[in-house]
mmCIF file of C-alpha atoms in Angstrom:
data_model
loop_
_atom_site.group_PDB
_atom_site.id
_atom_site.type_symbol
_atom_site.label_atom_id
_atom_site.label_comp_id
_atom_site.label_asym_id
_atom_site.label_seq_id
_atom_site.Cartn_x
_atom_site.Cartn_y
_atom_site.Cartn_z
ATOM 1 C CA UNK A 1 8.025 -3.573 18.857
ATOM 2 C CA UNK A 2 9.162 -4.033 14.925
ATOM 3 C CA UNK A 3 8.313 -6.902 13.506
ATOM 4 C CA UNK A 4 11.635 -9.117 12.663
ATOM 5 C CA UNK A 5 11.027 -9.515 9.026
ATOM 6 C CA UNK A 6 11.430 -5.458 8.616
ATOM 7 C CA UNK A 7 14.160 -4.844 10.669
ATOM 8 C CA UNK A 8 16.353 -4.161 7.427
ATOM 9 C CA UNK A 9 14.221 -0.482 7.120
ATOM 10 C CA UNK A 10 16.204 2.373 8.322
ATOM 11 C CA UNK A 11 16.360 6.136 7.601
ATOM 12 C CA UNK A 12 16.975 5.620 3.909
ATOM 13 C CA UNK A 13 13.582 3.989 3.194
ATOM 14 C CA UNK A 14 10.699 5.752 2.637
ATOM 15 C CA UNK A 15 7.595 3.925 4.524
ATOM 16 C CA UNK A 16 4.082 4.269 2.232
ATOM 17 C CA UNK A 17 0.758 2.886 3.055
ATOM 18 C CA UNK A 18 -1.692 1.519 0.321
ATOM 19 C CA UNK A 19 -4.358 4.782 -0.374
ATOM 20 C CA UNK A 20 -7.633 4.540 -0.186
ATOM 21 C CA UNK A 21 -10.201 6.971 -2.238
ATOM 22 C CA UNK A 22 -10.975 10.137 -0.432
ATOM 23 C CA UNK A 23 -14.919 9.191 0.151
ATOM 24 C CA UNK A 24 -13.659 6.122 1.964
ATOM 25 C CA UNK A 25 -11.174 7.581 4.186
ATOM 26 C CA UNK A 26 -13.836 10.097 5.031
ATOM 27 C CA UNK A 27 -16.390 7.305 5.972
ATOM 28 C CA UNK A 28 -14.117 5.329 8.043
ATOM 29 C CA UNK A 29 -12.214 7.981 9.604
ATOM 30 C CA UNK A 30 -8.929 6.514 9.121
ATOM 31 C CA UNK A 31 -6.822 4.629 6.862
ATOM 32 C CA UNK A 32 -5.407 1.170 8.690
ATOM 33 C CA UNK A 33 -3.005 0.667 6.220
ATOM 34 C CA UNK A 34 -1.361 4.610 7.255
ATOM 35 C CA UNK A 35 -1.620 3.649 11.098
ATOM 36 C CA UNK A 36 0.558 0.562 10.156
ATOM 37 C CA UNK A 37 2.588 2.701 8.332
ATOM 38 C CA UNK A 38 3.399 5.278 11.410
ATOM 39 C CA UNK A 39 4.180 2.655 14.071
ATOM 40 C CA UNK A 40 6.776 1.318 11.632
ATOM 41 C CA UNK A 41 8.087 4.539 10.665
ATOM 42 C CA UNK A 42 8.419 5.467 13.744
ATOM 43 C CA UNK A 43 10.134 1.809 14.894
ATOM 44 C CA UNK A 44 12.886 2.113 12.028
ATOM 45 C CA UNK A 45 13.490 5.379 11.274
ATOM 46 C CA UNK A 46 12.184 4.761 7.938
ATOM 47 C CA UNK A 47 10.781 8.396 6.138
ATOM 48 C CA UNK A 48 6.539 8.440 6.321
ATOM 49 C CA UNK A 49 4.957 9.625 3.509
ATOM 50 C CA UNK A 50 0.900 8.638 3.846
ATOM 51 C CA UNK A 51 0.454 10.807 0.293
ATOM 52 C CA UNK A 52 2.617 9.165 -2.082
ATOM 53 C CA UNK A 53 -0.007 7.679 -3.870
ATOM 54 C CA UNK A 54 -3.875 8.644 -4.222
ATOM 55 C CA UNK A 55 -6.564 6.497 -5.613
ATOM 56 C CA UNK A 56 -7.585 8.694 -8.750
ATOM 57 C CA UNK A 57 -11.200 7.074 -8.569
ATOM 58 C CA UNK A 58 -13.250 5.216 -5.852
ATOM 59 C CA UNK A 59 -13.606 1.035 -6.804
ATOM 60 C CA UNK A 60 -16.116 -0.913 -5.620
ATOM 61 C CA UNK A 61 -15.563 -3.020 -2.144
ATOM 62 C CA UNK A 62 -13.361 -5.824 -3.190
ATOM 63 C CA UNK A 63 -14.700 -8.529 -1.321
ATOM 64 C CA UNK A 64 -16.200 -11.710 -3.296
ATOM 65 C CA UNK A 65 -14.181 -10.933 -6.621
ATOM 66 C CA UNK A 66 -12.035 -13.277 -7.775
ATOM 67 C CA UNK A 67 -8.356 -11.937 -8.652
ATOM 68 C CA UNK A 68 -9.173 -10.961 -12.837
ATOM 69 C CA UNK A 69 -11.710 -9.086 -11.364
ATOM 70 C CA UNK A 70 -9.453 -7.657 -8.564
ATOM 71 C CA UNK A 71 -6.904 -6.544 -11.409
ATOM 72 C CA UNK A 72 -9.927 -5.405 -13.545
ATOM 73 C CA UNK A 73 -11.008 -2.571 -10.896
ATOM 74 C CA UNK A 74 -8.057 -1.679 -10.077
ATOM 75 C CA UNK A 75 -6.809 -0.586 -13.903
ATOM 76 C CA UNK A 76 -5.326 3.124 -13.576
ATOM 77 C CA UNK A 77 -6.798 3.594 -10.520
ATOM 78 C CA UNK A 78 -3.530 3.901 -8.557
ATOM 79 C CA UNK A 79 -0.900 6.982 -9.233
ATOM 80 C CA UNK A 80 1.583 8.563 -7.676
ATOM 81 C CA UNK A 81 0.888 11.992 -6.460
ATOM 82 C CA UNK A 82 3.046 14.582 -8.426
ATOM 83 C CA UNK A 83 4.262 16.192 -5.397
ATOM 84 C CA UNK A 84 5.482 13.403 -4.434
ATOM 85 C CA UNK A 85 7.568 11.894 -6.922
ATOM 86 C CA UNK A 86 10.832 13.461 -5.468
ATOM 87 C CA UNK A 87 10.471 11.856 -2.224
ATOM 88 C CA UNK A 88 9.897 7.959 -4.104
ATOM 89 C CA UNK A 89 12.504 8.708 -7.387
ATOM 90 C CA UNK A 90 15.512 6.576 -6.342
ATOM 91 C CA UNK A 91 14.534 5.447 -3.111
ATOM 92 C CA UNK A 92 13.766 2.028 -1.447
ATOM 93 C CA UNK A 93 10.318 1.867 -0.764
ATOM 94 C CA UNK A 94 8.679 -0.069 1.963
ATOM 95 C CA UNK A 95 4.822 -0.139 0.726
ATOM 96 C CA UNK A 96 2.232 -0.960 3.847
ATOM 97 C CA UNK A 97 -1.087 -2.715 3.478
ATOM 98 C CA UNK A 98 -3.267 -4.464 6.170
ATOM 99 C CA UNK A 99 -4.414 -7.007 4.427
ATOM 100 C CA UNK A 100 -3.122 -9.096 0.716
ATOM 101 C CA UNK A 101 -5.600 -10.938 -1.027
ATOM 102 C CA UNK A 102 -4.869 -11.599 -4.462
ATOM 103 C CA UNK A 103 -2.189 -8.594 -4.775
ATOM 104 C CA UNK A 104 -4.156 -6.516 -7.089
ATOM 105 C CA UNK A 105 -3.833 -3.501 -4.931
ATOM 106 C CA UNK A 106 -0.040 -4.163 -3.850
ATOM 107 C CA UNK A 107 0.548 -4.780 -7.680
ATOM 108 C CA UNK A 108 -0.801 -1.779 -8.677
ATOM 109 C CA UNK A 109 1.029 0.339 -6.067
ATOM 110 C CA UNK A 110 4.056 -1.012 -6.803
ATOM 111 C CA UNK A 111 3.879 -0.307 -10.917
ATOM 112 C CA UNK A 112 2.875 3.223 -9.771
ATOM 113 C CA UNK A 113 6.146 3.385 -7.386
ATOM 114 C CA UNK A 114 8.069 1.855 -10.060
ATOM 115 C CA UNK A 115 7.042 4.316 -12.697
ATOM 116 C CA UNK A 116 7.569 6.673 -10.534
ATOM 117 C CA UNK A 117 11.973 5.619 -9.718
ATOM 118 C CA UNK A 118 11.827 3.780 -7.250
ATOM 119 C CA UNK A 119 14.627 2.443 -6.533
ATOM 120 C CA UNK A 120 13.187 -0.667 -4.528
ATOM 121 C CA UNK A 121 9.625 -1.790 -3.427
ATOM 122 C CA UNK A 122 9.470 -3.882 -0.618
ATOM 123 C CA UNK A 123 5.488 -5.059 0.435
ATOM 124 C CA UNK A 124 5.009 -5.331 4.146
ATOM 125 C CA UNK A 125 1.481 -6.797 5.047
ATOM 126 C CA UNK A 126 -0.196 -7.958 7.894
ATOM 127 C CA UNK A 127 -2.285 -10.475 7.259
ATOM 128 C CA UNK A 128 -3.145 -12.912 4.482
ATOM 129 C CA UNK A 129 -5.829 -14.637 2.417
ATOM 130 C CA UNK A 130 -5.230 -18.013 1.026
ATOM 131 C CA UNK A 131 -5.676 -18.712 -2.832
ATOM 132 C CA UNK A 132 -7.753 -21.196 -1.314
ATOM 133 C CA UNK A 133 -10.015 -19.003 -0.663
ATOM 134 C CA UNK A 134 -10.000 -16.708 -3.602
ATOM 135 C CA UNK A 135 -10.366 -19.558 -5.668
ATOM 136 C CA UNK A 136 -13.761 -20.507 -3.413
ATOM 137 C CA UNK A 137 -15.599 -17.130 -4.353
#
């Protein structure tokens, strides 16, 4: 099943997941935000590409900063692989993460799709944290 809010994807859109660095993928095995990614490829016909962007260097766990702090870590940290470009230049992008806090990581994934043409970055996440409770920590 594809979620209703997504249902405007199709074959033209290319379908990217938020990276993570290469020593965490390798810990955890997987990358949640890339196994979104593939069911909703798949579901829409939208193009997967899990390498359009790379983490150039590994940021500390997130969790318990407030969103300067967020944006702080996450300055230049996000690029667009070079082989990749091609497929993003021009195109509507649907970018996948599992979960938004403050948007630091979407934000930075979209200036790196951006800079790299696209066309169009739509975010697609699937769950949320409240400013609420950002604002808590």
């Amino acid at each position: 099943m594809i979620l209703p809010k997504v249902r405007f994807v199709d074959e033209e859109w290319v379908v990217v997941p938020v990276p993570l660095h290469r020593w965490r993928l390798w810990k955890r095995g997987y990358n949640q935000a890339a196994e979104l990614a593939r069911h909703l490829a798949r579901g829409t016909g939208g193009r997967l590409c899990v390498d359009a962007l790379v983490r150039r260097k590994a940021t500390p766990s997130l969790g318990g900063l407030g969103k300067l702090a967020r944006r702080r870590a996450l300055t230049g940290v996000i690029a667009i692989a070079a082989a990749r470009a091609p497929q993003v230049g021009g195109k509507k992008v649907l970018l996948v993460d599992d979960v938004l806090t403050s948007g630091a990581t979407s934000n930075a994934c979209v200036s790196a799709l951006r800079r790299a043409g696209a066309e169009k970055v739509v975010i697609a996440c699937f769950a949320r944290v409240l400013d609420e409770a950002l604002d808590a920590t």
